[in-house]
GROMACS .gro file of C-alpha atoms in nm:
model
  250
    1MET     CA    1   0.974  16.901   4.024
    2ILE     CA    2   1.258  16.864   4.268
    3THR     CA    3   1.575  16.933   4.134
    4GLU     CA    4   1.901  16.751   4.266
    5LYS     CA    5   2.097  16.936   4.562
    6VAL     CA    6   2.449  16.958   4.641
    7GLU     CA    7   2.596  16.802   4.920
    8THR     CA    8   2.761  17.029   5.159
    9LEU     CA    9   3.065  16.955   5.386
   10ASP     CA   10   3.017  17.151   5.734
   11GLY     CA   11   3.337  17.232   5.947
   12TRP     CA   12   3.307  17.505   6.270
   13TYR     CA   13   3.042  17.691   6.368
   14CYS     CA   14   3.053  18.076   6.339
   15LEU     CA   15   2.940  18.398   6.504
   16HIS     CA   16   3.024  18.750   6.380
   17LEU     CA   17   2.884  18.981   6.660
   18ILE     CA   18   2.941  19.366   6.650
   19PHE     CA   19   2.888  19.617   6.915
   20GLN     CA   20   2.882  19.997   6.925
   21MET     CA   21   3.088  20.172   7.196
   22ASP     CA   22   2.930  20.432   7.469
   23TRP     CA   23   3.267  20.639   7.445
   24SER     CA   24   3.092  20.918   7.616
   25ALA     CA   25   3.072  20.688   7.917
   26TRP     CA   26   3.431  20.527   7.835
   27GLN     CA   27   3.575  20.854   7.859
   28LYS     CA   28   3.469  20.967   8.211
   29GLU     CA   29   3.645  20.663   8.313
   30THR     CA   30   3.998  20.686   8.483
   31THR     CA   31   4.308  20.551   8.303
   32GLU     CA   32   4.356  20.287   8.591
   33ALA     CA   33   4.028  20.200   8.515
   34LYS     CA   34   4.002  20.153   8.172
   35GLN     CA   35   4.299  19.966   8.202
   36ILE     CA   36   4.202  19.736   8.434
   37MET     CA   37   3.923  19.650   8.232
   38VAL     CA   38   4.125  19.617   7.883
   39ASN     CA   39   4.378  19.356   8.085
   40GLU     CA   40   4.066  19.178   8.212
   41LEU     CA   41   3.929  19.140   7.830
   42PHE     CA   42   4.270  19.026   7.690
   43GLU     CA   43   4.290  18.763   7.986
   44LEU     CA   44   3.967  18.663   7.774
   45LEU     CA   45   4.125  18.665   7.428
   46GLU     CA   46   4.439  18.468   7.563
   47GLY     CA   47   4.209  18.166   7.639
   48TRP     CA   48   4.102  18.192   7.299
   49GLN     CA   49   4.447  18.250   7.188
   50LYS     CA   50   4.512  17.936   7.355
   51ILE     CA   51   4.212  17.717   7.208
   52GLU     CA   52   4.362  17.870   6.824
   53HIS     CA   53   4.688  17.676   6.939
   54ALA     CA   54   4.509  17.367   6.997
   55GLN     CA   55   4.320  17.402   6.685
   56LYS     CA   56   4.010  17.384   6.841
   57GLY     CA   57   3.854  17.707   6.707
   58SER     CA   58   4.001  18.063   6.572
   59HIS     CA   59   3.888  18.411   6.588
   60TYR     CA   60   3.966  18.744   6.448
   61MET     CA   61   3.892  19.092   6.658
   62CYS     CA   62   3.840  19.419   6.444
   63ASN     CA   63   3.756  19.778   6.458
   64ILE     CA   64   3.465  19.824   6.217
   65THR     CA   65   3.475  20.137   5.977
   66GLY     CA   66   3.151  20.343   5.949
   67HIS     CA   67   2.836  20.369   6.131
   68LYS     CA   68   2.744  20.013   6.147
   69GLY     CA   69   2.937  19.964   6.470
   70ASP     CA   70   3.258  20.017   6.635
   71PHE     CA   71   3.404  19.692   6.733
   72GLY     CA   72   3.348  19.305   6.690
   73PHE     CA   73   3.467  18.953   6.631
   74MET     CA   74   3.454  18.651   6.404
   75LEU     CA   75   3.463  18.342   6.625
   76LEU     CA   76   3.488  17.986   6.533
   77ARG     CA   77   3.402  17.662   6.775
   78PRO     CA   78   3.367  17.314   6.732
   79GLU     CA   79   2.957  17.352   6.870
   80LEU     CA   80   2.713  17.560   6.833
   81LYS     CA   81   2.676  17.583   7.251
   82ASP     CA   82   3.031  17.671   7.227
   83LEU     CA   83   2.973  18.003   7.034
   84ASN     CA   84   2.705  18.049   7.334
   85ALA     CA   85   2.944  18.002   7.604
   86ASP     CA   86   3.204  18.244   7.480
   87GLU     CA   87   2.906  18.496   7.395
   88ASN     CA   88   2.798  18.459   7.779
   89ALA     CA   89   3.152  18.509   7.912
   90TRP     CA   90   3.190  18.833   7.710
   91HIS     CA   91   2.879  18.965   7.864
   92GLN     CA   92   3.019  18.902   8.190
   93LEU     CA   93   3.353  19.138   8.125
   94ALA     CA   94   3.335  19.467   8.317
   95ILE     CA   95   3.402  19.657   7.965
   96TYR     CA   96   3.062  19.505   7.844
   97GLN     CA   97   2.895  19.813   8.023
   98TYR     CA   98   3.000  20.024   7.765
   99LEU     CA   99   2.933  19.801   7.479
  100ARG     CA  100   2.587  19.745   7.264
  101PRO     CA  101   2.543  19.466   7.034
  102VAL     CA  102   2.417  19.601   6.708
  103HIS     CA  103   2.442  19.297   6.479
  104SER     CA  104   2.543  18.944   6.475
  105TYR     CA  105   2.516  18.689   6.222
  106VAL     CA  106   2.521  18.294   6.293
  107SER     CA  107   2.637  18.023   6.043
  108VAL     CA  108   2.884  17.738   6.003
  109ILE     CA  109   3.208  17.709   5.768
  110GLU     CA  110   3.063  17.496   5.444
  111LEU     CA  111   3.215  17.358   5.141
  112GLY     CA  112   2.997  17.306   4.849
  113THR     CA  113   3.078  16.979   4.657
  114TYR     CA  114   3.031  17.069   4.314
  115SER     CA  115   3.377  16.998   4.221
  116GLY     CA  116   3.304  16.653   4.360
  117MET     CA  117   3.363  16.492   4.702
  118PRO     CA  118   3.772  16.448   4.815
  119LYS     CA  119   3.893  16.121   4.706
  120THR     CA  120   4.237  16.079   4.836
  121ASP     CA  121   4.417  16.190   5.184
  122ILE     CA  122   4.573  16.475   5.050
  123ALA     CA  123   4.263  16.620   4.918
  124TRP     CA  124   4.094  16.534   5.247
  125GLU     CA  125   4.369  16.711   5.461
  126ARG     CA  126   4.330  17.008   5.216
  127THR     CA  127   3.997  17.017   5.258
  128ASN     CA  128   4.009  16.961   5.646
  129LYS     CA  129   4.223  17.262   5.673
  130LYS     CA  130   3.939  17.473   5.488
  131LEU     CA  131   3.683  17.330   5.733
  132TYR     CA  132   3.872  17.363   6.047
  133PRO     CA  133   4.076  17.683   5.973
  134LYS     CA  134   4.273  17.910   6.160
  135LEU     CA  135   4.181  18.265   6.086
  136PRO     CA  136   4.468  18.482   5.949
  137LYS     CA  137   4.521  18.818   6.114
  138ASP     CA  138   4.563  19.002   5.796
  139ALA     CA  139   4.489  19.411   5.846
  140TYR     CA  140   4.133  19.397   5.706
  141ILE     CA  141   3.836  19.216   5.709
  142CYS     CA  142   3.515  19.230   5.510
  143PHE     CA  143   3.165  19.060   5.570
  144TYR     CA  144   2.871  19.054   5.394
  145PRO     CA  145   2.584  18.776   5.341
  146MET     CA  146   2.406  18.673   5.023
  147ASN     CA  147   2.132  18.495   4.897
  148LYS     CA  148   2.064  18.281   4.597
  149VAL     CA  149   1.782  18.477   4.385
  150ARG     CA  150   1.445  18.280   4.414
  151SER     CA  151   1.163  18.434   4.202
  152ASP     CA  152   0.883  18.358   3.955
  153ASN     CA  153   1.121  18.408   3.646
  154VAL     CA  154   1.457  18.335   3.821
  155ASN     CA  155   1.533  18.112   4.037
  156TRP     CA  156   1.852  17.910   4.148
  157TYR     CA  157   1.654  17.630   4.321
  158THR     CA  158   1.528  17.529   4.015
  159LEU     CA  159   1.806  17.541   3.787
  160PRO     CA  160   1.945  17.140   3.736
  161TYR     CA  161   2.226  17.055   3.896
  162GLU     CA  162   2.487  17.046   3.580
  163LYS     CA  163   2.367  17.382   3.518
  164ARG     CA  164   2.448  17.511   3.878
  165ARG     CA  165   2.764  17.281   3.880
  166GLU     CA  166   2.854  17.467   3.542
  167LEU     CA  167   2.806  17.853   3.686
  168MET     CA  168   2.983  17.783   4.022
  169LYS     CA  169   3.349  17.667   3.838
  170GLU     CA  170   3.295  17.977   3.656
  171HIS     CA  171   3.239  18.167   3.970
  172GLY     CA  172   3.537  17.972   4.135
  173LEU     CA  173   3.801  18.036   3.869
  174ILE     CA  174   3.745  18.402   3.929
  175GLY     CA  175   3.836  18.368   4.289
  176ARG     CA  176   4.126  18.198   4.227
  177LYS     CA  177   4.276  18.462   4.009
  178TYR     CA  178   4.292  18.646   4.370
  179ALA     CA  179   4.483  18.360   4.592
  180GLY     CA  180   4.759  18.470   4.789
  181LYS     CA  181   4.597  18.809   4.822
  182ILE     CA  182   4.284  18.764   4.990
  183HIS     CA  183   4.191  18.464   5.231
  184GLN     CA  184   3.805  18.352   5.162
  185PHE     CA  185   3.561  18.181   5.410
  186ILE     CA  186   3.210  18.056   5.323
  187THR     CA  187   2.976  17.983   5.586
  188GLY     CA  188   2.621  17.826   5.560
  189SER     CA  189   2.343  18.022   5.750
  190ILE     CA  190   2.022  17.813   5.608
  191GLY     CA  191   1.839  17.761   5.923
  192PHE     CA  192   2.050  18.002   6.128
  193ASP     CA  193   2.038  18.363   6.027
  194ASP     CA  194   1.846  18.626   5.809
  195HIS     CA  195   2.025  18.514   5.450
  196GLU     CA  196   2.130  18.193   5.337
  197TRP     CA  197   2.527  18.215   5.299
  198GLY     CA  198   2.794  18.483   5.507
  199VAL     CA  199   3.117  18.580   5.300
  200THR     CA  200   3.413  18.666   5.489
  201LEU     CA  201   3.746  18.801   5.330
  202PHE     CA  202   4.062  18.876   5.459
  203ALA     CA  203   4.319  19.099   5.293
  204GLU     CA  204   4.598  19.321   5.336
  205ASP     CA  205   4.514  19.585   5.110
  206PRO     CA  206   4.122  19.640   5.134
  207LEU     CA  207   4.140  19.736   4.754
  208GLU     CA  208   4.145  19.368   4.686
  209PHE     CA  209   3.771  19.361   4.826
  210LYS     CA  210   3.630  19.588   4.581
  211LYS     CA  211   3.847  19.402   4.308
  212ILE     CA  212   3.712  19.070   4.353
  213ILE     CA  213   3.372  19.151   4.452
  214TYR     CA  214   3.316  19.374   4.141
  215GLU     CA  215   3.466  19.125   3.912
  216MET     CA  216   3.233  18.827   4.046
  217ARG     CA  217   2.951  19.051   3.961
  218PHE     CA  218   3.020  18.983   3.611
  219SER     CA  219   2.978  18.600   3.621
  220GLU     CA  220   2.644  18.458   3.572
  221ALA     CA  221   2.594  18.295   3.945
  222SER     CA  222   2.638  18.654   4.054
  223SER     CA  223   2.469  18.836   3.798
  224VAL     CA  224   2.153  18.671   3.754
  225TYR     CA  225   2.148  18.448   4.054
  226SER     CA  226   2.275  18.641   4.381
  227ASP     CA  227   2.166  18.894   4.587
  228PHE     CA  228   2.408  19.077   4.851
  229PRO     CA  229   2.233  19.307   5.113
  230TYR     CA  230   2.521  19.480   5.308
  231PHE     CA  231   2.863  19.486   5.321
  232ILE     CA  232   3.073  19.579   5.633
  233VAL     CA  233   3.445  19.597   5.679
  234GLY     CA  234   3.707  19.688   5.918
  235THR     CA  235   4.046  19.683   6.055
  236SER     CA  236   4.224  19.427   6.275
  237LEU     CA  237   4.234  19.476   6.643
  238ASN     CA  238   4.447  19.124   6.724
  239THR     CA  239   4.700  19.274   6.930
  240LEU     CA  240   4.723  19.440   7.317
  241PRO     CA  241   4.875  19.745   7.161
  242GLN     CA  242   4.623  19.763   6.910
  243LEU     CA  243   4.379  19.755   7.169
  244GLN     CA  244   4.482  19.993   7.402
  245THR     CA  245   4.563  20.252   7.120
  246TYR     CA  246   4.164  20.167   6.980
  247LEU     CA  247   4.062  20.260   7.347
  248GLY     CA  248   4.284  20.558   7.411
  249LEU     CA  249   4.527  20.390   7.659
  250PHE     CA  250   4.814  20.486   7.433
   0.00000   0.00000   0.00000
């Protein structure tokens, strides 16, 4: 028996890319050489900023906390090929010789329609802002992939459409309690990466990540039907002073 699928609305393509920094080699460089490389990096980021101002994409730079990486970014672009072009431009930077990619995630901004399709111009305007967003530059970021469980006894994809809609409504009500404290972006990755969705959260207080994820574990959509393989957190590197401090120039 084939159950009814939910339609999705898809927006900008998304790339999370994380690097390990070769600090030993970096420290051997002169301050002048480091500054030249950072200036080149910031020129690229200024180009990204112009793209963001033109509402043709967005980005967020971060310092990863823990052993999973040192330095990374989240990038939004209209086409998958645009992500490739920006990733390739990154490879051409002089500072790239000190960076080793350790993690990437490819997906696309996604909105489900369990609550129905937008029906008015105002509703579509709100929807488009979610599909083609300007990423906040909050102090903290949290990223994690997720899957819906598929096993012999528990399988999200064999549940009737109405049951899935009911569970997603309950799940969404929890998220709304954190409006103003957390910015959340859901990206679909079925066919693009190893898991089914990516979730990226931004906040000024990292404890809000713990609170919302813990509370959502008690919703049936998560407690029974969802799997969360890993979490990555970090802090903002979205200004030149932040980058200079991180790279030891201040």
